[in-house]
Tab-separated table of C-alpha atoms in Angstrom:
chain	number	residue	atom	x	y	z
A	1	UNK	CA	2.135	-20.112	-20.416
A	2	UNK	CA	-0.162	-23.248	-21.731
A	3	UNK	CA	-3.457	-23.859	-20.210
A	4	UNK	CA	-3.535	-27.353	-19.008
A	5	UNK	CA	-7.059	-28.410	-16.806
A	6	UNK	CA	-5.765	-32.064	-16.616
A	7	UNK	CA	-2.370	-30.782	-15.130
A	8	UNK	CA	-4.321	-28.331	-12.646
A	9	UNK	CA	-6.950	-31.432	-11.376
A	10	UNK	CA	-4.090	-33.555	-11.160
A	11	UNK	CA	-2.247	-31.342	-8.963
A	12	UNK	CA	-5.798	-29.973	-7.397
A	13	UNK	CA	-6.173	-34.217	-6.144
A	14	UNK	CA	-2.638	-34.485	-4.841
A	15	UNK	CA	-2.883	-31.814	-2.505
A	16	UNK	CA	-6.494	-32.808	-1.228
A	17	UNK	CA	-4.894	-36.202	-0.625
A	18	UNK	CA	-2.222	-34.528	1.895
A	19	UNK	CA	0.562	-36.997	1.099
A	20	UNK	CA	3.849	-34.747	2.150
A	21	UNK	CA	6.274	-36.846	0.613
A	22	UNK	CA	3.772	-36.699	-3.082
A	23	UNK	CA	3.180	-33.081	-2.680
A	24	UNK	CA	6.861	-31.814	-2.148
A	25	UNK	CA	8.032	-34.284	-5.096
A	26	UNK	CA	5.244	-32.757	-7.493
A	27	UNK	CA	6.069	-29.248	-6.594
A	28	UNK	CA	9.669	-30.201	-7.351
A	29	UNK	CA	8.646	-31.465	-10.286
A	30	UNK	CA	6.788	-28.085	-11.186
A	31	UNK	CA	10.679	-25.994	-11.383
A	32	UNK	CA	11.137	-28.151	-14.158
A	33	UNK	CA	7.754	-27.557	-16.205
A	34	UNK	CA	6.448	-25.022	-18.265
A	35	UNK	CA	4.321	-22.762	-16.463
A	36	UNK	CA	0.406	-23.372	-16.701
A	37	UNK	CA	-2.143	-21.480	-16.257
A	38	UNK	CA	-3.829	-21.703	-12.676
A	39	UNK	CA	-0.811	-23.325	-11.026
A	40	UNK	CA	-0.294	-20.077	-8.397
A	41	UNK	CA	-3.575	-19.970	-7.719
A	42	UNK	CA	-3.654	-23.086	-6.728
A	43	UNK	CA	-0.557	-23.444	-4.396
A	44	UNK	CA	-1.596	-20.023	-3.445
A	45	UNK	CA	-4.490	-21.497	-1.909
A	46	UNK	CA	-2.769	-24.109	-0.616
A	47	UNK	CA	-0.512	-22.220	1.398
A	48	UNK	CA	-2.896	-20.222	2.830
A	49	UNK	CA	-4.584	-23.206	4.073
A	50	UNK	CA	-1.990	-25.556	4.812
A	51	UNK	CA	-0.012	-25.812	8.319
A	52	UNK	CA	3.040	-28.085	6.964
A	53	UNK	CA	6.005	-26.548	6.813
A	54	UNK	CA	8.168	-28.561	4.773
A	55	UNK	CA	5.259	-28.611	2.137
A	56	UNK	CA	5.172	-24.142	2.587
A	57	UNK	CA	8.807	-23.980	2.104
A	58	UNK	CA	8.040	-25.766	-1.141
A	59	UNK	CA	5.646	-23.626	-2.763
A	60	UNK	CA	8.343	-20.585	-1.494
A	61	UNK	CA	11.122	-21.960	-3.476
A	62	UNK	CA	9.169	-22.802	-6.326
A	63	UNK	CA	7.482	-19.165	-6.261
A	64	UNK	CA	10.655	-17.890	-6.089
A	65	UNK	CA	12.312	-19.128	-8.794
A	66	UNK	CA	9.449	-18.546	-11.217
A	67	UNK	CA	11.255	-16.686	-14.068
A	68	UNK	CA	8.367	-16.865	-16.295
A	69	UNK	CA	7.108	-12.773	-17.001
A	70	UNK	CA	3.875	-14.416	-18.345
A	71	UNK	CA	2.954	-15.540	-15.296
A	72	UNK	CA	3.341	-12.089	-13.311
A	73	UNK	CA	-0.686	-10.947	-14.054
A	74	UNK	CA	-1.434	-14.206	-12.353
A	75	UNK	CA	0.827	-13.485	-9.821
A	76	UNK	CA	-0.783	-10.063	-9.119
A	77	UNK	CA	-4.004	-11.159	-9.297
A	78	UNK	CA	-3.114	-13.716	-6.648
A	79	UNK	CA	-1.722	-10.962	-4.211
A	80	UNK	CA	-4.886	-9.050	-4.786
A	81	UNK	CA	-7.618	-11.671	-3.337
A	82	UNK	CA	-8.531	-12.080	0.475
A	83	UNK	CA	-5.651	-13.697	2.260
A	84	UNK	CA	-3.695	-14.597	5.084
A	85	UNK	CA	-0.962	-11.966	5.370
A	86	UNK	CA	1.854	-14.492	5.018
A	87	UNK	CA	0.389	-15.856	1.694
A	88	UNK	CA	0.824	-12.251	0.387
A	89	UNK	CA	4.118	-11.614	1.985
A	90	UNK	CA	5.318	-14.831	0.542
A	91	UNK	CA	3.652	-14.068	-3.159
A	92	UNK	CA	5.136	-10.277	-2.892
A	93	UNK	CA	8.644	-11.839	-1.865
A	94	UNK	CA	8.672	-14.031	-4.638
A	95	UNK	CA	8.253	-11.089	-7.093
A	96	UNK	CA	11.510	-9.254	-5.818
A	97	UNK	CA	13.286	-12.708	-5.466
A	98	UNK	CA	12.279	-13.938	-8.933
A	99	UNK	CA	14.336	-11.073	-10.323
A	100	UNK	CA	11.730	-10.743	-12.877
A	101	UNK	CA	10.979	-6.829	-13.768
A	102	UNK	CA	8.003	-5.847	-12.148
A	103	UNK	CA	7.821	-2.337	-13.016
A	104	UNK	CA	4.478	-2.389	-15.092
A	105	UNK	CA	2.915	-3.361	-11.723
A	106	UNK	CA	3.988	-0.623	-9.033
A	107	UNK	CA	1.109	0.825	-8.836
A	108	UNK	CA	-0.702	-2.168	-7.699
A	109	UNK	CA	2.182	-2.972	-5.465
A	110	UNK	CA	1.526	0.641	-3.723
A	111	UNK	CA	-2.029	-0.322	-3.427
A	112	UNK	CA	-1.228	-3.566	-1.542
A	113	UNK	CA	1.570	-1.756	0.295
A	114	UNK	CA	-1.187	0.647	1.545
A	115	UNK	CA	-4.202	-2.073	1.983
A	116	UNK	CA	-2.242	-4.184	4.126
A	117	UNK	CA	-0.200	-4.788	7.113
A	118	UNK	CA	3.390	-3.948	7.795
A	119	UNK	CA	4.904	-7.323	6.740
A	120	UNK	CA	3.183	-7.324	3.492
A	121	UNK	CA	4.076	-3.669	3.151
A	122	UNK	CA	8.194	-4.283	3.372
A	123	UNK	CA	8.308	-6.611	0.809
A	124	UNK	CA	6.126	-4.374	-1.660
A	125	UNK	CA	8.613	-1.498	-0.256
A	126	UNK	CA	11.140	-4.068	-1.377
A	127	UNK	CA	9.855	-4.728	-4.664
A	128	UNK	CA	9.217	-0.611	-5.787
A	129	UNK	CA	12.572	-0.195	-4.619
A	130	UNK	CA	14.519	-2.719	-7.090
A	131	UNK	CA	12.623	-1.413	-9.733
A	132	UNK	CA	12.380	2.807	-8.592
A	133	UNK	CA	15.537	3.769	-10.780
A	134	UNK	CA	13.735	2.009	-14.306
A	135	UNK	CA	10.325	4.075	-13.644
A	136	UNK	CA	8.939	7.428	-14.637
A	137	UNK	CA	8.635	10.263	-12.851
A	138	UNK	CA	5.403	10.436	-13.616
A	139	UNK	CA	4.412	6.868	-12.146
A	140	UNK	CA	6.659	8.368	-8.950
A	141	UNK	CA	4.565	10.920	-8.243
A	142	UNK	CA	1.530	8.845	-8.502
A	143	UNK	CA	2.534	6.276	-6.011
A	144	UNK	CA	3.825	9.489	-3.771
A	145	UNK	CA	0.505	10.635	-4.068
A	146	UNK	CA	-0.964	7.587	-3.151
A	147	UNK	CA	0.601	7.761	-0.051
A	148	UNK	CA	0.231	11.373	0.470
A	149	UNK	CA	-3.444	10.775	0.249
A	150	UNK	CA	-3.599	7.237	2.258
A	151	UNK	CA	-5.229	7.739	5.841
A	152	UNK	CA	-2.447	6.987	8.152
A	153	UNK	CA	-3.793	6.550	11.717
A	154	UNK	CA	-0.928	8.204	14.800
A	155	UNK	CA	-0.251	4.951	15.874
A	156	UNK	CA	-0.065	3.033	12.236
A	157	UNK	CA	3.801	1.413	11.970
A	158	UNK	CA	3.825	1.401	7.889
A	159	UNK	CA	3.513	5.482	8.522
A	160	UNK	CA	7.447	5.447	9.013
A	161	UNK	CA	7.438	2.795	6.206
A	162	UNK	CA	5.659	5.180	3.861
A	163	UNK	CA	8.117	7.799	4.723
A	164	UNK	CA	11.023	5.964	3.591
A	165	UNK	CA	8.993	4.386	0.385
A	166	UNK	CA	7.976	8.340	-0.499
A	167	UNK	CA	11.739	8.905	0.146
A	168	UNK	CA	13.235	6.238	-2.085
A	169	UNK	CA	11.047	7.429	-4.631
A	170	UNK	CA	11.724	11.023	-4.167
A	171	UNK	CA	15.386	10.345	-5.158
């Protein structure tokens, strides 16, 4: 991954200037870059913002084709910050649907599962899954005792979603 700040401004003024047809053809354009530093963060933002579909389903298919593992700790870190729940359900979904390996990072995908709502909680149910058969036992039991220790409320939906995470994991 480079670090370009004359790439990120240049992309940071395109969006502000809210041309659709500009915006789509630069994301486009983005699939066929090398990754830089800042870019997810800044469509991350974006999205979360932005009400236009055709410029969201975009950003989606870029995200999801990102096959880059350098920019996963970016990626992460993006999941992490205050956001609208389908920004993180789209950056979690992206993960799985990279097919990058995201193993190193289940732990802070069981975090998000369990600090969020149900939607961002399948796809990071999603994304321990795919990658459940490469971990350690040890890092099982750690995420089962995440759970195990998580205050579930009666009425709390990712309860039976926890069950079946604990369960996959348990195999």
């Amino acid at each position: 991954m480079i670090r370009s700040e004359k790439k990120l401004n240049d992309i940071a003024l395109l969006l502000n200037k809210g041309d659709e047809t500009a915006i789509i053809a630069a994301i486009e354009l983005l699939r066929e870059e090398e990754p830089f530093e800042g870019i997810i963060g800044l469509l991350a933002d974006y999205y979360d913002r932005n009400s236009n579909r055709a410029i969201a389903r975009a950003i989606e298919n870029l995200m999801n084709d990102i096959k880059n593992p350098s920019l996963q700790p970016e990626i992460i870190n993006e999941i992490k910050k205050e956001r609208k729940s389908s920004t993180k359900s789209m950056l979690v979904s992206s993960c799985w649907q990279s097919g990058l390996d995201y193993s190193a990072f289940l732990i802070d995908f069981a975090g998000i599962f369990l600090d969020n709502d149900y939607s961002v909680g399948i796809e990071c149910l999603t994304v321990i899954e795919e990658a459940s058969a490469t971990i350690s036992s040890g890092k099982k039991t750690e995420i089962i005792n995440m759970i195990d220790n998580h205050p579930f409320s009666p009425n709390d939906e990712k309860s039976s979603l926890a069950g079946e995470l604990k369960s996959i994991l348990e195999k």
